[in-house]
Short mmCIF file of C-alpha atoms (C1' of nucleotides) in Angstrom, two decimals:
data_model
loop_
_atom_site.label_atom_id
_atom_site.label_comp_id
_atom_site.label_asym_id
_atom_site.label_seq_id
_atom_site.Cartn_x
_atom_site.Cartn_y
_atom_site.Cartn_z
CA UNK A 215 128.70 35.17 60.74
CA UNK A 216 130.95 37.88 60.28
CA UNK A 217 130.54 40.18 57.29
CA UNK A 218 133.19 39.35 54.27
CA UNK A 219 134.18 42.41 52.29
CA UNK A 220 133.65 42.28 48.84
CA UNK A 221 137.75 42.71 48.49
CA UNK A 222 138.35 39.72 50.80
CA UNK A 223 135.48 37.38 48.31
CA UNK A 224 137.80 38.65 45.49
CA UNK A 225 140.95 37.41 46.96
CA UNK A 226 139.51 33.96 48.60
CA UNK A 227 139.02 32.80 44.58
CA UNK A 228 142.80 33.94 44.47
CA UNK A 229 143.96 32.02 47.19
CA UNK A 230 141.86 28.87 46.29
CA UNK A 231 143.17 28.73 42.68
CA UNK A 232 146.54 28.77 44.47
CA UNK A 233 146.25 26.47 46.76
CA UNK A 234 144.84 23.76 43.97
CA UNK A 235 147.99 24.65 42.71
CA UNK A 236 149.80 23.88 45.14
CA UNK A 237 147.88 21.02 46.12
CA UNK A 238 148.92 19.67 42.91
CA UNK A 239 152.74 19.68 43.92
CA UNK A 240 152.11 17.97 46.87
CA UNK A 241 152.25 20.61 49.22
CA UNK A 242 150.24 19.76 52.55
CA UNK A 243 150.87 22.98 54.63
CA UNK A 244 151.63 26.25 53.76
CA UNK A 245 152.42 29.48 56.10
CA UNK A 246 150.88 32.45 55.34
CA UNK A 247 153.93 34.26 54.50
CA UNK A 248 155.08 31.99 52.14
CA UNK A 249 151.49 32.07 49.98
CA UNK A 250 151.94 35.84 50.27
CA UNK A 251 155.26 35.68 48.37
CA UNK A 252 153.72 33.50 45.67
CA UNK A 253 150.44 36.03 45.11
CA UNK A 254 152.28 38.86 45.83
CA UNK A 255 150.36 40.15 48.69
CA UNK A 256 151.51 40.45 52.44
CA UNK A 257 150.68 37.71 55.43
CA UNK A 258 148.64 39.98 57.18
CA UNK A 259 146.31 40.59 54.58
CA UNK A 260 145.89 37.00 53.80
CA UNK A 261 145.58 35.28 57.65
CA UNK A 262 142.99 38.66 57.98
CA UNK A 263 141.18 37.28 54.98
CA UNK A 264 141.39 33.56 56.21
CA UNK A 265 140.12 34.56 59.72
CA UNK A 266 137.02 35.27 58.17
CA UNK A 267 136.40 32.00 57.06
CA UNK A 268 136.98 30.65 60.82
CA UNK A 269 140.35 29.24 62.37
CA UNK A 270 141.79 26.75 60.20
CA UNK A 271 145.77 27.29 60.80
CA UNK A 272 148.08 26.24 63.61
CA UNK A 273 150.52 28.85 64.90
CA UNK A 274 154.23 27.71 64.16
CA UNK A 275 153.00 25.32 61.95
CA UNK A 276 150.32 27.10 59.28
CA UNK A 277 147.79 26.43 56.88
CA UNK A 278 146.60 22.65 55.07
CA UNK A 279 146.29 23.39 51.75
CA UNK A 280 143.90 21.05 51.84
CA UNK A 281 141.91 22.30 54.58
CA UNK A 282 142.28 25.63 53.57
CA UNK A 283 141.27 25.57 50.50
CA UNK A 284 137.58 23.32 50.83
CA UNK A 285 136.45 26.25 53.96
CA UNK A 286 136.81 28.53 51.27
CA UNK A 287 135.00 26.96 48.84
CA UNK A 288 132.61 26.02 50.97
CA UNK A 289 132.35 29.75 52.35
CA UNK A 290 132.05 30.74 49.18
CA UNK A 291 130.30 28.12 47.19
CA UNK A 292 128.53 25.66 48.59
CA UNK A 293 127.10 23.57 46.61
CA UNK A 294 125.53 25.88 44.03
CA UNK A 295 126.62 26.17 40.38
CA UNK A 296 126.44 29.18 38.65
CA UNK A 297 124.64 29.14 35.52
CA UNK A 298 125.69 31.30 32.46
CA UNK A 299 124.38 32.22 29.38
CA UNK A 300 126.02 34.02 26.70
CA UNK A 301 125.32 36.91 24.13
CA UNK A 302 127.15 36.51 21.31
CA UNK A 303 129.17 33.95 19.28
CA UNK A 304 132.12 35.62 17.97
CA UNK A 305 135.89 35.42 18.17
CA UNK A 306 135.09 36.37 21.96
CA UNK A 307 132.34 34.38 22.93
CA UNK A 308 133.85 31.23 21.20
CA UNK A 309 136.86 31.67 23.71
CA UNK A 310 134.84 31.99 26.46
CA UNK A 311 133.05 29.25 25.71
CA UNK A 312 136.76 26.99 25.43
CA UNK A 313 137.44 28.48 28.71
CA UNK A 314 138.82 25.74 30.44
CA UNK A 315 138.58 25.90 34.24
CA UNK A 316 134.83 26.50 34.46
CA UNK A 317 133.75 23.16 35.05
CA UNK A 318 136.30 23.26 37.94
CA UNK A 319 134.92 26.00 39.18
CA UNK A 320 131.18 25.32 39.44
CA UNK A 321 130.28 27.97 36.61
CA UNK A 322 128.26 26.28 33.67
CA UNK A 323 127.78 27.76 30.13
CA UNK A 324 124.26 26.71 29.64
CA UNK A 325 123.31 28.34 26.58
CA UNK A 326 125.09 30.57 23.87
CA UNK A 327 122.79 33.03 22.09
CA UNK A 328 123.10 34.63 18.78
CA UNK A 329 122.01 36.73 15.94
CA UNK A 330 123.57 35.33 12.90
CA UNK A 331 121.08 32.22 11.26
CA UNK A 332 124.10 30.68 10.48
CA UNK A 333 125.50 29.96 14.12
CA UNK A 334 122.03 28.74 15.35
CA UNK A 335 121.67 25.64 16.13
CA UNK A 336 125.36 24.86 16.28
CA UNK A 337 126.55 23.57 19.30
CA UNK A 338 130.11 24.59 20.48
CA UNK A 339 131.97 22.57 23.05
CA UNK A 340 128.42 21.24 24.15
CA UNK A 341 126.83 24.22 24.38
CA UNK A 342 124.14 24.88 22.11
CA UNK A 343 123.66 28.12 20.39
CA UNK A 344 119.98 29.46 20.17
CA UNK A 345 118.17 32.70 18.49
CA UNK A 346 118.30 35.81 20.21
CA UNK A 347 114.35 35.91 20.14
CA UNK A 348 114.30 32.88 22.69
CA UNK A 349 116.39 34.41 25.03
CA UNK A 350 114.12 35.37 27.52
CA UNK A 351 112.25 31.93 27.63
CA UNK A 352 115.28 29.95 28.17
CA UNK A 353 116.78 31.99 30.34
CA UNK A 354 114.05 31.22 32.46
CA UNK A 355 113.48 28.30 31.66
CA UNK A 356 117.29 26.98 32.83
CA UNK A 357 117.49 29.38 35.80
CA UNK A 358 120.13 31.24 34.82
CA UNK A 359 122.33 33.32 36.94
CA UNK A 360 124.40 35.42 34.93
CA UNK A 361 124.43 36.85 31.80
CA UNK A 362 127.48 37.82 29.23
CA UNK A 363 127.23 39.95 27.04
CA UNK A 364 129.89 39.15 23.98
CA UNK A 365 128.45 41.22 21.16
CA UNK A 366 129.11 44.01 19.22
CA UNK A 367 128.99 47.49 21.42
CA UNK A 368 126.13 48.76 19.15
CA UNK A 369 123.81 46.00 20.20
CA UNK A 370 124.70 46.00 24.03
CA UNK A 371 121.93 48.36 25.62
CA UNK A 372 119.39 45.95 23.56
CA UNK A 373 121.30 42.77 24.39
CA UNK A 374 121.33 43.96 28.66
CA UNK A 375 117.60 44.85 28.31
CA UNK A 376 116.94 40.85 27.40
CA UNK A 377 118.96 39.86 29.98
CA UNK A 378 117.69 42.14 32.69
CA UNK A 379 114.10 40.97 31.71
CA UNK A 380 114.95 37.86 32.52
CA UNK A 381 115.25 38.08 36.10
CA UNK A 382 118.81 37.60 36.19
CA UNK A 383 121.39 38.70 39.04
CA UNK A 384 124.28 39.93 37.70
CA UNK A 385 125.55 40.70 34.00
CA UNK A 386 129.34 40.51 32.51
CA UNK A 387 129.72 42.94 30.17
CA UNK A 388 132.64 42.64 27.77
CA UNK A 389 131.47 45.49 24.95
CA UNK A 390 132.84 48.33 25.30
CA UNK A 391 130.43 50.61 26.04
CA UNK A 392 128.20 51.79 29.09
CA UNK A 393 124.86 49.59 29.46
CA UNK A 394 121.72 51.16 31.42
CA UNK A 395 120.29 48.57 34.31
CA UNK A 396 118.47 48.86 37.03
CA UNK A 397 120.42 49.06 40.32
CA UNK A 398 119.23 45.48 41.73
CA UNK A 399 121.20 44.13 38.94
CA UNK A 400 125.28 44.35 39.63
CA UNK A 401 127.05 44.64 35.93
CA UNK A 402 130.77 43.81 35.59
CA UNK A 403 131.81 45.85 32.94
CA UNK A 404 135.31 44.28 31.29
CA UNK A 405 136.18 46.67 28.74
CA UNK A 406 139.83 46.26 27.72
CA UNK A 407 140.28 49.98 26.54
CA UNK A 408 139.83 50.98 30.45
CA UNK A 409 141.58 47.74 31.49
CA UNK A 410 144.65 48.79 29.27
CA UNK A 411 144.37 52.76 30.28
CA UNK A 412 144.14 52.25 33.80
CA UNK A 413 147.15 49.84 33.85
CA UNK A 414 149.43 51.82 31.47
CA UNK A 415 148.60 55.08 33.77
CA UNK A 416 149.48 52.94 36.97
CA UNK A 417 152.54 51.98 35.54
CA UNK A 418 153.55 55.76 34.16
CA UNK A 419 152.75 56.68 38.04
CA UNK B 108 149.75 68.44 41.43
CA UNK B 109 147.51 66.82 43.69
CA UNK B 110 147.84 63.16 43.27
CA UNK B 111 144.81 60.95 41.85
CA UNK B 112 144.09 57.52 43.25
CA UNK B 113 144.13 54.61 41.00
CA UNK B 114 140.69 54.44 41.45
CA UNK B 115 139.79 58.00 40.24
CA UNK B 116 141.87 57.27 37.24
CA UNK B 117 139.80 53.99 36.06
CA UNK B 118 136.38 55.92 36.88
CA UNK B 119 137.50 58.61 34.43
CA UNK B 120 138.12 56.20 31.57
CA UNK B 121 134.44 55.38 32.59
CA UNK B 122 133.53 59.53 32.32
CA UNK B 123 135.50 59.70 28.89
CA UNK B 124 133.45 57.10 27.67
CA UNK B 125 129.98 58.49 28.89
CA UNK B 126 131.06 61.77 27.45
CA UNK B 127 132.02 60.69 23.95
CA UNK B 128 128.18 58.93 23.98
CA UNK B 129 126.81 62.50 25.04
CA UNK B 130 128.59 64.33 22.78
CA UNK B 131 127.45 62.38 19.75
CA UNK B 132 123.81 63.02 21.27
CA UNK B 133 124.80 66.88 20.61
CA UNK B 134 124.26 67.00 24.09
CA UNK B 135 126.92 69.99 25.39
CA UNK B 136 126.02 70.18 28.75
CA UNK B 137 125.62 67.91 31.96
CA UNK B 138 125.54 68.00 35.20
CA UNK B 139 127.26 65.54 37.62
CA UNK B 140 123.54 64.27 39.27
CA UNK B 141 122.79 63.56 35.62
CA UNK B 142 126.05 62.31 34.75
CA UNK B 143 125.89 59.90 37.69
CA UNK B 144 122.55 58.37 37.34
CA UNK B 145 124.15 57.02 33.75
CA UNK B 146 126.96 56.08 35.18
CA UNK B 147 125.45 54.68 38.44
CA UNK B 148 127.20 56.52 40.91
CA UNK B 149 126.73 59.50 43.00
CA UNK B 150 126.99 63.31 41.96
CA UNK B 151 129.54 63.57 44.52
CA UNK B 152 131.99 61.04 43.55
CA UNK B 153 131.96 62.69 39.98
CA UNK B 154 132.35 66.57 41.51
CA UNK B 155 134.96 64.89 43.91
CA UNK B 156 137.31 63.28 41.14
CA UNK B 157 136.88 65.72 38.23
CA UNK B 158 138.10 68.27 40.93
CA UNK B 159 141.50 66.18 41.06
CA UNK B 160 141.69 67.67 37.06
CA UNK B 161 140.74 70.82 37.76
CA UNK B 162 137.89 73.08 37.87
CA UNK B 163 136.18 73.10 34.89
CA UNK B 164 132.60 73.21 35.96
CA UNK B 165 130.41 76.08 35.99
CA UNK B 166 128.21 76.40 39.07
CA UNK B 167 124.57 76.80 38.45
CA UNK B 168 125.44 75.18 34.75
CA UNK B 169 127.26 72.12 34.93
CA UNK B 170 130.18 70.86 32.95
CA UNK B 171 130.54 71.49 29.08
CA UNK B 172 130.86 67.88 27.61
CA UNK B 173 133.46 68.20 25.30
CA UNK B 174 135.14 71.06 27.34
CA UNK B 175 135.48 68.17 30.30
CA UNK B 176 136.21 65.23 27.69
CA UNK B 177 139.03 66.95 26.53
CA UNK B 178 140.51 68.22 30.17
CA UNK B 179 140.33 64.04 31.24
CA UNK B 180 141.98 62.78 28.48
CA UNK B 181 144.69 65.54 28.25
CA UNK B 182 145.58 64.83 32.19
CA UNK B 183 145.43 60.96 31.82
CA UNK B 184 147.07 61.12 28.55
CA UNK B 185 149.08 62.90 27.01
CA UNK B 186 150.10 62.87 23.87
CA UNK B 187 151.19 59.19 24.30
CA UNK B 188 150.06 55.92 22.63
CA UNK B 189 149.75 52.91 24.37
CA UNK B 190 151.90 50.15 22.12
CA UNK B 191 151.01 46.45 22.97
CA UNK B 192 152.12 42.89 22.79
CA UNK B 193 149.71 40.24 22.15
CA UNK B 194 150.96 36.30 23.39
CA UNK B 195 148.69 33.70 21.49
CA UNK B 196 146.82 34.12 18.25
CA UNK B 197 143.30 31.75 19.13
CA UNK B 198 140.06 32.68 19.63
CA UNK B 199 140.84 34.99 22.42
CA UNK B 200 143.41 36.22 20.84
CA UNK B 201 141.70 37.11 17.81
CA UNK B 202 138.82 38.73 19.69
CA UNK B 203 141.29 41.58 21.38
CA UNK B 204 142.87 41.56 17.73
CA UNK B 205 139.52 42.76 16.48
CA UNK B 206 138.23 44.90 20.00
CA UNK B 207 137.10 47.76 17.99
CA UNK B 208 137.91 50.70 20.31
CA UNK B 209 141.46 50.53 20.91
CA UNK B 210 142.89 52.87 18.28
CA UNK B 211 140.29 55.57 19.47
CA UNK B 212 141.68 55.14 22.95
CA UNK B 213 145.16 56.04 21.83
CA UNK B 214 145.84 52.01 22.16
CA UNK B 215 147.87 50.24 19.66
CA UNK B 216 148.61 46.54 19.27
CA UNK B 217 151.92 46.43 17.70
CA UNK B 218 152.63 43.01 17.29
CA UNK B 219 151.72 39.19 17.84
CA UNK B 220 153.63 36.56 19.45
CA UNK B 221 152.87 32.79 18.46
CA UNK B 222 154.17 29.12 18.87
CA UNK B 223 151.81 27.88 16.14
CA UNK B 224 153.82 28.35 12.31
CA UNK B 225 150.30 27.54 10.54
CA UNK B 226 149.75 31.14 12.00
CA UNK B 227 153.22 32.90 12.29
CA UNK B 228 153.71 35.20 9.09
CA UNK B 229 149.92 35.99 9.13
CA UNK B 230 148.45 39.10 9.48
CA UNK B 231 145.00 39.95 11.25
CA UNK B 232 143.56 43.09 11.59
CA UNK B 233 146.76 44.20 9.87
CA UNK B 234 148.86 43.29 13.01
CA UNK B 235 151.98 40.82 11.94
CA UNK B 236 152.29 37.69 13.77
CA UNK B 237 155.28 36.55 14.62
CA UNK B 238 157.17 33.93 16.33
CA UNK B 239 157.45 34.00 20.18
CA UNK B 240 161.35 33.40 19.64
CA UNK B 241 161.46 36.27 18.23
CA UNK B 242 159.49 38.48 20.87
CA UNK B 243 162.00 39.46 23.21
CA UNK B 244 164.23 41.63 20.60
CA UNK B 245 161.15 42.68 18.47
CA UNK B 246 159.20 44.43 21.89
CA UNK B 247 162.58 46.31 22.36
CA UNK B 248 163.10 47.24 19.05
CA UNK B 249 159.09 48.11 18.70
CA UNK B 250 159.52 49.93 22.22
CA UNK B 251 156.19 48.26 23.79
CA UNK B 252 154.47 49.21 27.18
CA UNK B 253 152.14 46.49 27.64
CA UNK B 254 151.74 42.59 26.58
CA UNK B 255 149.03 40.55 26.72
CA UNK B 256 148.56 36.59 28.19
CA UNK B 257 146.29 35.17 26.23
CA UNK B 258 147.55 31.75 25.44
CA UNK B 259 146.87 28.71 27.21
CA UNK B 260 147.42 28.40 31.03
CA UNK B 261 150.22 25.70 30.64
CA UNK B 262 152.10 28.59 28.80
CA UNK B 263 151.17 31.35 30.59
CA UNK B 264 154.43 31.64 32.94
CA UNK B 265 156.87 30.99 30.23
CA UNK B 266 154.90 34.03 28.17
CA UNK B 267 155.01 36.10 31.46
CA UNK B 268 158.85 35.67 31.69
CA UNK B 269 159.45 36.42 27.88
CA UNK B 270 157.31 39.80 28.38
CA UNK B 271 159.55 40.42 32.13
CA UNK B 272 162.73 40.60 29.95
CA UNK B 273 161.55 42.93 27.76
CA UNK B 274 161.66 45.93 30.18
CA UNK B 275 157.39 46.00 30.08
CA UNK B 276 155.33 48.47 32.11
CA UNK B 277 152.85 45.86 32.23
CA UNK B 278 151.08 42.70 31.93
CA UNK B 279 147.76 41.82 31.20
CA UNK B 280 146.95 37.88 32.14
CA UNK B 281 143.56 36.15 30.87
CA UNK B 282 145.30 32.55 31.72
CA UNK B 283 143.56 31.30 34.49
CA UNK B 284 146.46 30.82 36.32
CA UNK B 285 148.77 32.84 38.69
CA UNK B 286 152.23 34.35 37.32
CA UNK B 287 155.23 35.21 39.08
CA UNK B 288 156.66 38.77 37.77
CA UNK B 289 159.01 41.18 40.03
CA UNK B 290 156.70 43.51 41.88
CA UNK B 291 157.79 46.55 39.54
CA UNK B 292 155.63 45.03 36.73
CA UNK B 293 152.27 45.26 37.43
CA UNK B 294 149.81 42.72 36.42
CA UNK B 295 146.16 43.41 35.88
CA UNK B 296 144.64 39.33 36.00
CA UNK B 297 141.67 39.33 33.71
CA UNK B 298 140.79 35.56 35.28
CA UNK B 299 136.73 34.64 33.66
CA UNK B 300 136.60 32.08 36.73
CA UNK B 301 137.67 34.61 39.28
CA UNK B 302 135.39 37.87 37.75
CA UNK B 303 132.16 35.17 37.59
CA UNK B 304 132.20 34.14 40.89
CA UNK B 305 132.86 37.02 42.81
CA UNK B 306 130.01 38.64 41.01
CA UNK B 307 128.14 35.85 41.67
CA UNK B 308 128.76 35.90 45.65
CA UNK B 309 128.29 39.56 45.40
CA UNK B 310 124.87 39.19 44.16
CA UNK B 311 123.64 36.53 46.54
CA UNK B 312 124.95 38.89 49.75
"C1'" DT C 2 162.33 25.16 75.48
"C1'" DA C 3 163.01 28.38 71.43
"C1'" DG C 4 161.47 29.68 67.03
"C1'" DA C 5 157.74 30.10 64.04
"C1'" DT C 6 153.39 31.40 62.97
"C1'" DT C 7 148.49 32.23 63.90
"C1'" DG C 8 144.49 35.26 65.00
"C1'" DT C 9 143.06 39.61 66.87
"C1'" DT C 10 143.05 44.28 68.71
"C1'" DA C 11 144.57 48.89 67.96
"C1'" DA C 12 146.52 52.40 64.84
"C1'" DT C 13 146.87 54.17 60.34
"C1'" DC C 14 145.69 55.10 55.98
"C1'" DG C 15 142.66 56.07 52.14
"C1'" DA C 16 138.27 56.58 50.08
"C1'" DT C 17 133.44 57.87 50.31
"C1'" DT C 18 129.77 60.70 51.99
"C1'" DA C 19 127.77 64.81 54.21
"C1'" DA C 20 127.47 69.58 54.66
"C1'" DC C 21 127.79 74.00 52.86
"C1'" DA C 22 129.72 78.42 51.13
"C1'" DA C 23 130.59 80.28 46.58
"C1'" DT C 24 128.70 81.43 42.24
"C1'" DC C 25 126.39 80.95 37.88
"C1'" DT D 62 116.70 87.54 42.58
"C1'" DA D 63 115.86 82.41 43.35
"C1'" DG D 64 117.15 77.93 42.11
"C1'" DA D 65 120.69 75.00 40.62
"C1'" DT D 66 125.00 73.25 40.84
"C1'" DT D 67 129.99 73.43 41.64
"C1'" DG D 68 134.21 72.64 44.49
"C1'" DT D 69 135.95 71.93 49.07
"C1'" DT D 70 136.33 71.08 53.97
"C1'" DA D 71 134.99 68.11 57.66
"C1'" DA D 72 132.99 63.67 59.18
"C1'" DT D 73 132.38 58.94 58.40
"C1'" DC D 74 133.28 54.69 56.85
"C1'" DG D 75 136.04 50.79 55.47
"C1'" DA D 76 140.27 48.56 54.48
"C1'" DT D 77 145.16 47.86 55.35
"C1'" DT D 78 149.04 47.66 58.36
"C1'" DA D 79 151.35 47.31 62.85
"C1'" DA D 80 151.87 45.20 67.15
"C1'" DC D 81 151.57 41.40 70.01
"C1'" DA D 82 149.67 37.71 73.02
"C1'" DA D 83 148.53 32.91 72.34
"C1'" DT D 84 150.09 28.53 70.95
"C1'" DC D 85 152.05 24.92 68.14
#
DNA sequence: TAGATTGTTAATCGATTAACAATC
DNA sequence: TAGATTGTTAATCGATTAACAATC
């Protein structure tokens, strides 16, 4: 098997949310060109991408959406769900939790963790919302993959330590602020300030 | 002026950030080997891009924290302040309302943009809300650089068009959905679906 | 067949890493 | 001075773009 860049992964969840898209407006076959227009790419960079997935379009004719879209999924996917647990039940962490295309998607909210006794116990869109001080027994417990970390920036560095304890792979990190982990574990760090910045200063460029 | 890559300019948000934590420390001098095992990254990288701002490192010594703080910010910028348009007043919505770090980071939500009138008229974290018929002339009046998707997906092209008229810099799109904007506006998608899986496959490679 | 479009090889571009002289 | 660390040039690596034969 050839060796997928992280970049290409990236895009492949691009192109698949496009072609359900498409696959919703009846579309059966699609040229590469014509699905660069709509992600604003180029159709070198995507039949590059696809080729790594094996050869699934005709020449002249192009892709099935169809077609195309379950090799990359199954690439990508196969039959595993992720499994996610979250820090922190807040403004944020109550939208991610009403994030709607997750089911679709094969990522799962197990459990929500939390601090504040009054939120314990709740559940929110089925997910039920446990003390922080059961975290790492859960966790385990359920097998979870991911962890997100939704909580104020002064308790992140404790809140990453739980999760890393937990033998986790990978953590989302939406405070804004820099969490220590060890290098095994690969952190995502979403922190709108830099998100903002860096797009502002691209623009200004 | 040599010119910095876009990805030297989002890993010195990341340096800003890790320098504001030192400096609170009282810690007035680092070095970049020390400065990239916080960060996670190599000694060179940092050397490499701070050189793009200058020299302002003392061989032997290291960099003076607030010294190099300062020279970052000053390039990336300016004396300007980043004024933003938020689409969609829920739970997500509310969340970046409340992100605590954006007036530090010269960021400013201006106004609010709704379709809901239990919520237009309201103010949250003393940022008006108003209606979305409204939002075209109020971002021109208000002068705004960036807006923000955050309502449901169904909307989320409709939103992106409204923000397109206004003569944006920018869009930033949590809707987990694609949006078609003229390739002068860039678009940073913030999609949960997209950033969970990819870190997902990137762990299990 | 002629036109369209794929998949791949080669060329280019950009970013990271290695090596090292300069200097505190 | 000796050890540490910067800033830069050269080498490597990886990703994008160009070119084009194969084929529907």
């Amino acid at each position: 098997m050839k060796k997928v860049s992280k970049k290409t992964i990236q895009r492949a969840f691009l192109y698949i949310r496009t072609l359900k898209s498409l696959i919703k407006k009846n579309r059966h076959v699609i040229s590469s060109k014509e699905l660069a227009e709509i992600i604003g790419t180029t159709d070198v960079q995507i039949r590059k991408d696809i080729s790594k997935f094996g050869k699934v379009g005709k020449p002249g004719i192009g892709y099935k959406t169809v077609e195309l879209k379950s090799t990359l999924e199954d690439f990508i996917l196969q039959e595993d769900v992720v499994k996610v647990a979250l820090f922190g039940v807040g403004n944020l962490g109550t939208a991610i939790l009403k994030y709607p295309e997750f089911y679709k998607d094969r990522i799962q909210i197990v459990v929500a963790f939390e601090k504040d006794k009054r939120k314990i116990g709740k559940e929110i869109n089925e997910v039920k919302v446990y003390s922080v001080k059961e975290a790492s027994k859960i966790m385990e417990e359920k097998g979870i993959d991911i962890g997100i970390i939704a909580v104020p920036k002064e308790y992140s560095q404790e809140v990453a330590d739980v999760i890393v304890s937990a033998d986790i792979k990978g953590i989302i990190n939406f405070a804004p602020a820099s969490i220590n982990v060890p290098k095994e574990v690969r952190v995502k760090n979403i922190d709108l300030s830099i998100e903002f910045l860096s797009l502002y200063c691209n623009t200004k460029m």
